[in-house]
Short mmCIF file of C-alpha atoms in Angstrom, two decimals:
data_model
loop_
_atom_site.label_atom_id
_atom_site.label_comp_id
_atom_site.label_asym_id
_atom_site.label_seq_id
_atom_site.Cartn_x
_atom_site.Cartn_y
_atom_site.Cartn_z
CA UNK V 193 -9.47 -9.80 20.60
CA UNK V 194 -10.38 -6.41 20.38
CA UNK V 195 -11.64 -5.19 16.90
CA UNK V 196 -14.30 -5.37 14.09
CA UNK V 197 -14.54 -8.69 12.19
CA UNK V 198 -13.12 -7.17 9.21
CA UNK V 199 -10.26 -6.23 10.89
CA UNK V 200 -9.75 -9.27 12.60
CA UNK V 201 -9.88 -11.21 9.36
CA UNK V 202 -6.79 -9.98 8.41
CA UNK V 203 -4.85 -11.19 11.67
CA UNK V 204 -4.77 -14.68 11.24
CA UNK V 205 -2.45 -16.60 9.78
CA UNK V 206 -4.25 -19.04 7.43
CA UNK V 207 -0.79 -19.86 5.34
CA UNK V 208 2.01 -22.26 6.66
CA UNK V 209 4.40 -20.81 8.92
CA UNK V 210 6.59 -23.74 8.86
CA UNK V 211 5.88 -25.88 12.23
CA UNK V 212 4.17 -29.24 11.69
CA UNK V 213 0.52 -28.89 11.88
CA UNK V 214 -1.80 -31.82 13.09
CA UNK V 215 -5.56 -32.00 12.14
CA UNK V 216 -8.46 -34.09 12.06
CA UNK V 217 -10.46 -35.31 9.26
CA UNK V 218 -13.70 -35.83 9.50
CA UNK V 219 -15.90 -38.22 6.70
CA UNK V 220 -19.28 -37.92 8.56
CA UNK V 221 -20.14 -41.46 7.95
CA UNK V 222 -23.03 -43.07 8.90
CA UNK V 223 -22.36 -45.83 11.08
CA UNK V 224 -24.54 -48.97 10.90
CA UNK V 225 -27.53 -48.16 13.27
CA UNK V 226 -27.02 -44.42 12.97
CA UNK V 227 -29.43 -41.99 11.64
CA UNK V 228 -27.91 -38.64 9.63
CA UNK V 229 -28.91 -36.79 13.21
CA UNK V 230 -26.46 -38.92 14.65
CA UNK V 231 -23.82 -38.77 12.11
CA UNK V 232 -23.92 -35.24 12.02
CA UNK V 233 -24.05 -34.43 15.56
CA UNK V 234 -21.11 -36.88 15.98
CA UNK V 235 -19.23 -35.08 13.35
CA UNK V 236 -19.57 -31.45 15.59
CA UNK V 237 -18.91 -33.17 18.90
CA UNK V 238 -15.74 -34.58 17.28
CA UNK V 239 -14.55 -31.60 15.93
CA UNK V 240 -15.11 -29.78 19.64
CA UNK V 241 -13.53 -32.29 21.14
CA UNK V 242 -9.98 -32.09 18.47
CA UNK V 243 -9.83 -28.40 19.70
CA UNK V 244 -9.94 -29.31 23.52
CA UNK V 245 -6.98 -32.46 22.43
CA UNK V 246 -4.57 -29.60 21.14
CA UNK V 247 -5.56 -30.06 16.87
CA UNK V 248 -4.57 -27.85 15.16
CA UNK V 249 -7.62 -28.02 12.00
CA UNK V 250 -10.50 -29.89 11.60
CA UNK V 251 -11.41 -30.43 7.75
CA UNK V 252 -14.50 -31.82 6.38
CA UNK V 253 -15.80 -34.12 3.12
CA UNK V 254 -18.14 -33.35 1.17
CA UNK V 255 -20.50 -36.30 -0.05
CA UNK V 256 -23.79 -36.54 -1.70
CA UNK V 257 -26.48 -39.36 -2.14
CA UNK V 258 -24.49 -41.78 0.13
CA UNK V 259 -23.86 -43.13 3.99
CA UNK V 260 -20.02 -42.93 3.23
CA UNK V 261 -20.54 -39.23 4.41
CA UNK V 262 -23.65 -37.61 5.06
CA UNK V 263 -22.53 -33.83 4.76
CA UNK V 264 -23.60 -32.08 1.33
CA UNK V 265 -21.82 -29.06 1.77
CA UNK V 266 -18.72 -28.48 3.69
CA UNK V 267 -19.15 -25.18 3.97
CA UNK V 268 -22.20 -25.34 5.89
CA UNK V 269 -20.90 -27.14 7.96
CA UNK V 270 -17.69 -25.68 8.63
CA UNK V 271 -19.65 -22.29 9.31
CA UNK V 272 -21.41 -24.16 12.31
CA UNK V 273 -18.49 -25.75 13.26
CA UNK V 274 -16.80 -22.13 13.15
CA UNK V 275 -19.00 -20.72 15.33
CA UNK V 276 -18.82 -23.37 18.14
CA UNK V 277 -14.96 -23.34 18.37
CA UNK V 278 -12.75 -20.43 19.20
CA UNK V 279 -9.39 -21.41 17.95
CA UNK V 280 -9.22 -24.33 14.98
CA UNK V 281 -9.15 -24.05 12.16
CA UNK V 282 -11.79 -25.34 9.57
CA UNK V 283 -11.25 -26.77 5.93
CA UNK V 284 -13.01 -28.67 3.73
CA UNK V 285 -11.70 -31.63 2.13
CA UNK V 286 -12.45 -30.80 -0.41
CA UNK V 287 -15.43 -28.73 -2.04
CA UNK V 288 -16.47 -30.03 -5.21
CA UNK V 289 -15.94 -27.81 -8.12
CA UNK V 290 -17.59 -30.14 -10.54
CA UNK V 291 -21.24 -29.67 -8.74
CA UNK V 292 -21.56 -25.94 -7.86
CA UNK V 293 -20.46 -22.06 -9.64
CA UNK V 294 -16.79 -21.01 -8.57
CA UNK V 295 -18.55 -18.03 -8.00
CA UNK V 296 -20.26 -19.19 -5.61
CA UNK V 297 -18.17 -21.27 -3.30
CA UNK V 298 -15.84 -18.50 -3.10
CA UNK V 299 -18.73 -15.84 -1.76
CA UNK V 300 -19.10 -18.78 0.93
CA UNK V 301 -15.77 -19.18 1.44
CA UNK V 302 -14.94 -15.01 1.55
CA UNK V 303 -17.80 -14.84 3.91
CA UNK V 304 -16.50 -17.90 6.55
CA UNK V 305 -13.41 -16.08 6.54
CA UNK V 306 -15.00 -13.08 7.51
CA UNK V 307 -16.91 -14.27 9.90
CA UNK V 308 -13.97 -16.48 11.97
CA UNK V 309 -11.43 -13.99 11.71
CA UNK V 310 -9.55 -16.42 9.16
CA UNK V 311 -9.94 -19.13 10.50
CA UNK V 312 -11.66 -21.50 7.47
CA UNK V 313 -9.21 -22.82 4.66
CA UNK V 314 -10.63 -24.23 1.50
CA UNK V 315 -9.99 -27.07 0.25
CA UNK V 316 -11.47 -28.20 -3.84
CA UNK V 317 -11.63 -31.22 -6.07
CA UNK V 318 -12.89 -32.15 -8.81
CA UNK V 319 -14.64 -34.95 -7.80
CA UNK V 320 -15.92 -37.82 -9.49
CA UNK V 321 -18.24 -39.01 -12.41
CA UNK V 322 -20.79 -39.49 -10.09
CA UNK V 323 -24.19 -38.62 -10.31
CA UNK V 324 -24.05 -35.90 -8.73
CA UNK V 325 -23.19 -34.03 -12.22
CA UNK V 326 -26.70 -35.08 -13.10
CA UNK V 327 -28.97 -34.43 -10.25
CA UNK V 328 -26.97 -30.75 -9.83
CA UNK V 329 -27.25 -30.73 -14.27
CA UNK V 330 -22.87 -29.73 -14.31
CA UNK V 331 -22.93 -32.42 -16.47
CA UNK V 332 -20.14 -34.77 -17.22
CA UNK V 333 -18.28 -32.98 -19.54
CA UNK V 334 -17.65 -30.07 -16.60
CA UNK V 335 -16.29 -32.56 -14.37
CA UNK V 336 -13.64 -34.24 -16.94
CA UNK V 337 -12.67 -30.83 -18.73
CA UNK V 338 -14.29 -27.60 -17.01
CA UNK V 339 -12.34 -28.46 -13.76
CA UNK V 340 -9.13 -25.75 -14.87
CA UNK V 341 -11.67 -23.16 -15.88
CA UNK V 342 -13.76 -23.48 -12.26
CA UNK V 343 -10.65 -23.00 -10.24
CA UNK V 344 -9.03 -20.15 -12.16
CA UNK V 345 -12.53 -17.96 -11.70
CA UNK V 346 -12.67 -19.03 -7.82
CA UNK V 347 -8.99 -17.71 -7.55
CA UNK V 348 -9.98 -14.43 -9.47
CA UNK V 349 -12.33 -13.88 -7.47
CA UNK V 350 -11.03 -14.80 -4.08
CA UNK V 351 -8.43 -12.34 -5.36
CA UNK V 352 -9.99 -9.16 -7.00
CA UNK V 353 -11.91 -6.45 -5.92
CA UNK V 354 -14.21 -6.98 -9.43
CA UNK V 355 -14.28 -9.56 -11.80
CA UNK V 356 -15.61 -9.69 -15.43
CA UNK V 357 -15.12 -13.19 -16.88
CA UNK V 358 -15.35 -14.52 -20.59
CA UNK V 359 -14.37 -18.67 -20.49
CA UNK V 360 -16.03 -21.60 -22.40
CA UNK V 361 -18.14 -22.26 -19.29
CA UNK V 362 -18.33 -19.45 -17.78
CA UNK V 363 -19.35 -15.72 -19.28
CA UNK V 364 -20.35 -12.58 -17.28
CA UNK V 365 -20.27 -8.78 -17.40
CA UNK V 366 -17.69 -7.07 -14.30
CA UNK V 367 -19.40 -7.31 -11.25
CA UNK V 368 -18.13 -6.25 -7.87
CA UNK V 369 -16.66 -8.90 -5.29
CA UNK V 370 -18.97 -8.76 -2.12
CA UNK V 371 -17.90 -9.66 0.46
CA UNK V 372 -14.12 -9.31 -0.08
CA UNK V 373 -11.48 -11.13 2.41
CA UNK V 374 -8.95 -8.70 3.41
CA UNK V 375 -7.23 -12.13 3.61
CA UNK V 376 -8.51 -14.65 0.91
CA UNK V 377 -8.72 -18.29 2.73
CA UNK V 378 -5.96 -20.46 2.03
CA UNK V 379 -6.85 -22.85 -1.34
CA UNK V 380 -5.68 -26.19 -1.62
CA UNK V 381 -6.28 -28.67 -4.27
CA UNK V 382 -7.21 -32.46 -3.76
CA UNK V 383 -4.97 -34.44 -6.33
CA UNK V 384 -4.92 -38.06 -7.47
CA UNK V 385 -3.39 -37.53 -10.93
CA UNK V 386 -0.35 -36.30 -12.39
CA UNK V 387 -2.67 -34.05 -14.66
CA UNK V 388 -3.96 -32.58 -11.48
CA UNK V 389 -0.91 -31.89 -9.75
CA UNK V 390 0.43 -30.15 -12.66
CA UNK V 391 -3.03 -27.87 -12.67
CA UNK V 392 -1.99 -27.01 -8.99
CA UNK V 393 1.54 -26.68 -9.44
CA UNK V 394 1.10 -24.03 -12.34
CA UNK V 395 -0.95 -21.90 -10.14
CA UNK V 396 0.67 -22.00 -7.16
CA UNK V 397 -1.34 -24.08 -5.23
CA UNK V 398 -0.71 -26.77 -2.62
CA UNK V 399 -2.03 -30.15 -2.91
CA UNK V 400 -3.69 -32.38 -0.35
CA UNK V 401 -2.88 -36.15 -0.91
CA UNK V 402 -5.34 -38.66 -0.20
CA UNK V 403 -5.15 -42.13 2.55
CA UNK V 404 -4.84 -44.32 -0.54
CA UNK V 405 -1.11 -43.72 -1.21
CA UNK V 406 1.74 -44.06 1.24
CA UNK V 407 4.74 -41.54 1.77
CA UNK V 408 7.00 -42.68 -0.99
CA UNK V 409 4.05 -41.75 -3.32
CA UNK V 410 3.13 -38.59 -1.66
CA UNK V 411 7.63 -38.09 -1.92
CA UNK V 412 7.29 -38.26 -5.13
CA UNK V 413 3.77 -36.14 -5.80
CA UNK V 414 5.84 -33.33 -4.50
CA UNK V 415 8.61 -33.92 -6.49
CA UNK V 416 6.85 -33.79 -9.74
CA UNK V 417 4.81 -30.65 -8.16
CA UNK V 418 8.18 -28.69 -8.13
CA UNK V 419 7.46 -27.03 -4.97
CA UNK V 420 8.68 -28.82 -1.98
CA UNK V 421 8.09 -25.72 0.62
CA UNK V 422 4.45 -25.17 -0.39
CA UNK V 423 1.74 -26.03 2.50
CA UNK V 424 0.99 -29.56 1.22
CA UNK V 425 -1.38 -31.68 3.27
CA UNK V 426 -0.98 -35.74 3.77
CA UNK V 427 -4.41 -37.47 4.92
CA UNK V 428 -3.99 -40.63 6.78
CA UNK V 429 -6.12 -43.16 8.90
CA UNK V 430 -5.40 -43.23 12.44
CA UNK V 431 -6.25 -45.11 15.41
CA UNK V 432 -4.27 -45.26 18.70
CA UNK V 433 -4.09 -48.16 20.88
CA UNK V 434 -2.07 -49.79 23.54
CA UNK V 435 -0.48 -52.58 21.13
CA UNK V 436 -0.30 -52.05 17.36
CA UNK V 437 -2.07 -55.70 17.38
CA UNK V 438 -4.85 -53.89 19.45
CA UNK V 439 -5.74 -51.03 16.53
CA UNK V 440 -5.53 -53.16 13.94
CA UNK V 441 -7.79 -55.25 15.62
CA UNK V 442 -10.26 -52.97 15.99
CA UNK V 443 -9.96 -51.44 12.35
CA UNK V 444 -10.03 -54.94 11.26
CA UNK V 445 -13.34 -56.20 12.89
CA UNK V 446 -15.32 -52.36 12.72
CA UNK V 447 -14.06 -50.62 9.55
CA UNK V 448 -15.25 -52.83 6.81
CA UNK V 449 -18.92 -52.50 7.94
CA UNK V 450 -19.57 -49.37 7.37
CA UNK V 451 -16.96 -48.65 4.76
CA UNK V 452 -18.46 -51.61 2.65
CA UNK V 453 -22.22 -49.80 2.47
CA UNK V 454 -20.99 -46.86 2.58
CA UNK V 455 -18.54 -47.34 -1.43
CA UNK V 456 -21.86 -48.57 -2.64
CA UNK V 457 -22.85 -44.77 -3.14
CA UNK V 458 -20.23 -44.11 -5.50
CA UNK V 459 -22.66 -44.36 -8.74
CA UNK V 460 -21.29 -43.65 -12.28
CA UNK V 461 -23.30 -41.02 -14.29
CA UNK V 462 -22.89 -42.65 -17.52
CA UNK V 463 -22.92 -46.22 -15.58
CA UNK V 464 -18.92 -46.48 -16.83
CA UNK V 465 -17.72 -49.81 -15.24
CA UNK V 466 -16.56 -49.17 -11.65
CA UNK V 467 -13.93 -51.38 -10.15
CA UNK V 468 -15.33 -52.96 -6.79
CA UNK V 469 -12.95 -52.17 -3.51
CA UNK V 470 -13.31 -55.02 -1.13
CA UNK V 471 -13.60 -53.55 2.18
CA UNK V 472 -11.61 -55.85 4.39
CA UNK V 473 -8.91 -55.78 2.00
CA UNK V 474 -8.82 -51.82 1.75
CA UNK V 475 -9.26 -51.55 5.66
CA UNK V 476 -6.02 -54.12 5.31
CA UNK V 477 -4.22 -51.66 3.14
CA UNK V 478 -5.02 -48.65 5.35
CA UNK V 479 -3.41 -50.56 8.89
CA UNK V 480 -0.41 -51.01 6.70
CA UNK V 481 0.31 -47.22 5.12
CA UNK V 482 -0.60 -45.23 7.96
CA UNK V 483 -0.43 -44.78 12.50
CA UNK V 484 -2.43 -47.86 13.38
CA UNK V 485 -1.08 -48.87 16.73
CA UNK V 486 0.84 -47.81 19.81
CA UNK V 487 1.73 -44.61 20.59
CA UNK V 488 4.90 -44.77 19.41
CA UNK V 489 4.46 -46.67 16.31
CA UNK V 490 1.86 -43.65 15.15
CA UNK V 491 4.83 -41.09 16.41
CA UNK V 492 7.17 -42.80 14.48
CA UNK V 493 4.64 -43.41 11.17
CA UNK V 494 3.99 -39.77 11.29
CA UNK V 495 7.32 -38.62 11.88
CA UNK V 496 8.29 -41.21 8.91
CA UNK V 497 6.03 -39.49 6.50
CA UNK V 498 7.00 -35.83 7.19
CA UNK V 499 10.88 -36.93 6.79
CA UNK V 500 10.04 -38.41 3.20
CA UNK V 501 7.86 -36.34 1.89
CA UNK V 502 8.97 -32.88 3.49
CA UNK V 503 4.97 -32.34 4.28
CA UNK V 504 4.84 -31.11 7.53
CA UNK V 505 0.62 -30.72 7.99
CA UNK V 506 -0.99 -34.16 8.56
CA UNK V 507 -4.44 -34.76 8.95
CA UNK V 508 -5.65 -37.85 10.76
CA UNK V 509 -9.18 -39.85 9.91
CA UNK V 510 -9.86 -40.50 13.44
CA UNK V 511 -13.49 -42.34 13.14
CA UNK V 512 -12.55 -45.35 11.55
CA UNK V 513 -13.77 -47.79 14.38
CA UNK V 514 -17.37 -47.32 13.84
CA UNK V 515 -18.70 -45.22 17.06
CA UNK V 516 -19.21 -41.68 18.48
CA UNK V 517 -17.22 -43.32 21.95
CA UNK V 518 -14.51 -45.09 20.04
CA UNK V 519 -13.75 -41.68 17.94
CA UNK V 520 -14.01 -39.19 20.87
CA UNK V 521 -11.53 -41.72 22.63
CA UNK V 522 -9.31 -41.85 19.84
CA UNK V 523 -9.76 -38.13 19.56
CA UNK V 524 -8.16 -37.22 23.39
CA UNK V 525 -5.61 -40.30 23.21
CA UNK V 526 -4.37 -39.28 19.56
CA UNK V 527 -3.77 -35.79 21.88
CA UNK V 528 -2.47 -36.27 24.77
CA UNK V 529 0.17 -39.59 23.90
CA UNK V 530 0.70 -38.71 20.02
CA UNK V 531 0.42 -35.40 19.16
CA UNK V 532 3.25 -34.13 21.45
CA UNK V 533 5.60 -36.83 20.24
CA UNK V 534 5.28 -35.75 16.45
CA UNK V 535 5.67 -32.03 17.31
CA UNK V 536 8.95 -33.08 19.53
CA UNK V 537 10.18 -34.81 16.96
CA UNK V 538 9.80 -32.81 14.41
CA UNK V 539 10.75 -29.56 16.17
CA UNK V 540 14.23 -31.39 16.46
CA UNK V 541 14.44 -32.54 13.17
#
């Protein structure tokens, strides 16, 4: 495409034009016998390889101080990521507002969508009373009442050409906004409570809805959000095989053990009682919500959820059996015999 960066960051279309969209999402976990090297170099080649297998996005979590996902900023990593694809697009699922200045995740984020000609979305959260707020000194109060406050100054200043800001957390003179996307990134916010969803709905903003509900929940997340046509996004586990006995099989004997390790991380900051999640049981839960099995029966799961919910972007955990070969196979066969199906059906909906 012919044209400066700057100009070609106003060409693409980071919004939601309507068609169903299909994406990958990517935890970065570290399997058992895997270094972070491997995890992470995994985590690239799988996003690669969703571009060649027709994905539409590729989004990425954001973890610290734990094997449950070894990337500390998604926004690192989606810039490399960025750079070794041509077409997908890149999100992160999500950023964490709690641990770092609005002001600076949206330079990053202003900056990746210079840089890919608008091709990185941004996804935030608020994240968790982990101890993270310690080690980065947010703090806890930040995360349970500064998280309304952190997203109305990124917005600002994904928005304005200068911004001055006066807030209980936050309190600076007007400074210019540098760099400035001619197109700011699409925002989307991660929610798991009806407080949350409100926060989004008043501004505007589409939510993404996690793996741990199913599609009458997410129906009904969108129904209290008030608006049905916004660009929602529905996370789900996914795992393609020739029988749906087959996937769960495999999710069944390879899921728990490194999902088991990997919860451990999850570390209160004020030690607050944390309920333990049995592994086999949630890898249980997960075959039953979402397209574990056959072809078809992912088709039809998917297909199920956009009828329900009226969410038409899905994004599919695709590494849930343990291995770079069992996720770069589930990558091309979630492609080539699912993909097309959904979009078929859909499209003649």
């Amino acid at each position: 495409m012919d044209g400066s960066l700057a100009e070609r960051a106003g060409v693409h279309d980071a919004g939601y034009d309507g068609d169903v969209r299909l994406g990958i999402f990517l935890l970065a976990a570290r399997f058992p016998g895997q270094d972070d090297a491997a995890a992470l170099s995994r985590t690239v080649e799988a996003a690669a390889a969703a571009e060649r297998a027709g994905f539409d996005d590729v989004w990425l979590a954001e973890h610290h101080f734990m094997s449950y996902g070894v990337v500390p900023s998604g926004t690192v990593l989606a810039g490399h990521i960025l750079a070794a694809t041509g077409r997908i697009d890149v999100g992160t699922a999500v950023s964490v507002l709690s641990n770092q200045h609005p002001v600076a995740l949206a330079e990053q984020a202003a900056m990746l969508s210079l840089l890919s000609g608008g091709r990185f979305r941004l996804g935030v959260g608020r994240g968790g009373p982990w101890r993270d707020l310690e080690v980065f000194g947010t703090g806890l109060d930040r995360y349970e009442h500064g998280f309304a406050e952190s997203l109305d100054l990124l917005l600002a200043w994904l928005r304005s050409d200068r911004v001055a800001w006066a807030g209980e957390r936050f309190s600076f003179r007007e400074v210019p906004v540098v760099p400035r996307a001619l197109v700011p990134p699409q925002v989307t916010v991660a929610c798991t409570s009806r407080a949350t969803e409100e926060l989004a709905a008043v501004r505007g903003l589409p939510m993404l809805l996690g793996m741990h509900v199913g599609p009458d929940e997410k129906a009904a997340a969108v129904a209290r959000h008030g608006l049905p046509d916004a660009p929602h996004i529905s996370t789900h586990v996914a795992q393609v095989a020739d029988t749906r006995e087959q996937a769960v099989k495999t999710l069944m004997d390879e899921m728990p053990r490194w999902l088991g390790p990997g919860l451990e991380g999850y570390v209160a900051v004020d030690d607050r009682p944390r309920p333990s999640r049995d592994p086999v049981g949630y890898t249980r839960r997960m075959c039953e919500l979402h397209p574990v099995g056959s072809p078809d029966y992912c088709v039809e799961s998917l297909v199920t959820t956009v009828e329900r919910t009226g969410i038409r972007h899905l994004i599919l955990l695709v590494e849930a059996a343990g291995s770079r070969e069992a996720t770069l196979e589930n990558i091309a066969r979630l492609g080539a015999d699912v993909l097309p199906g959904v979009r078929a059906a859909v499209a003649g909906s």
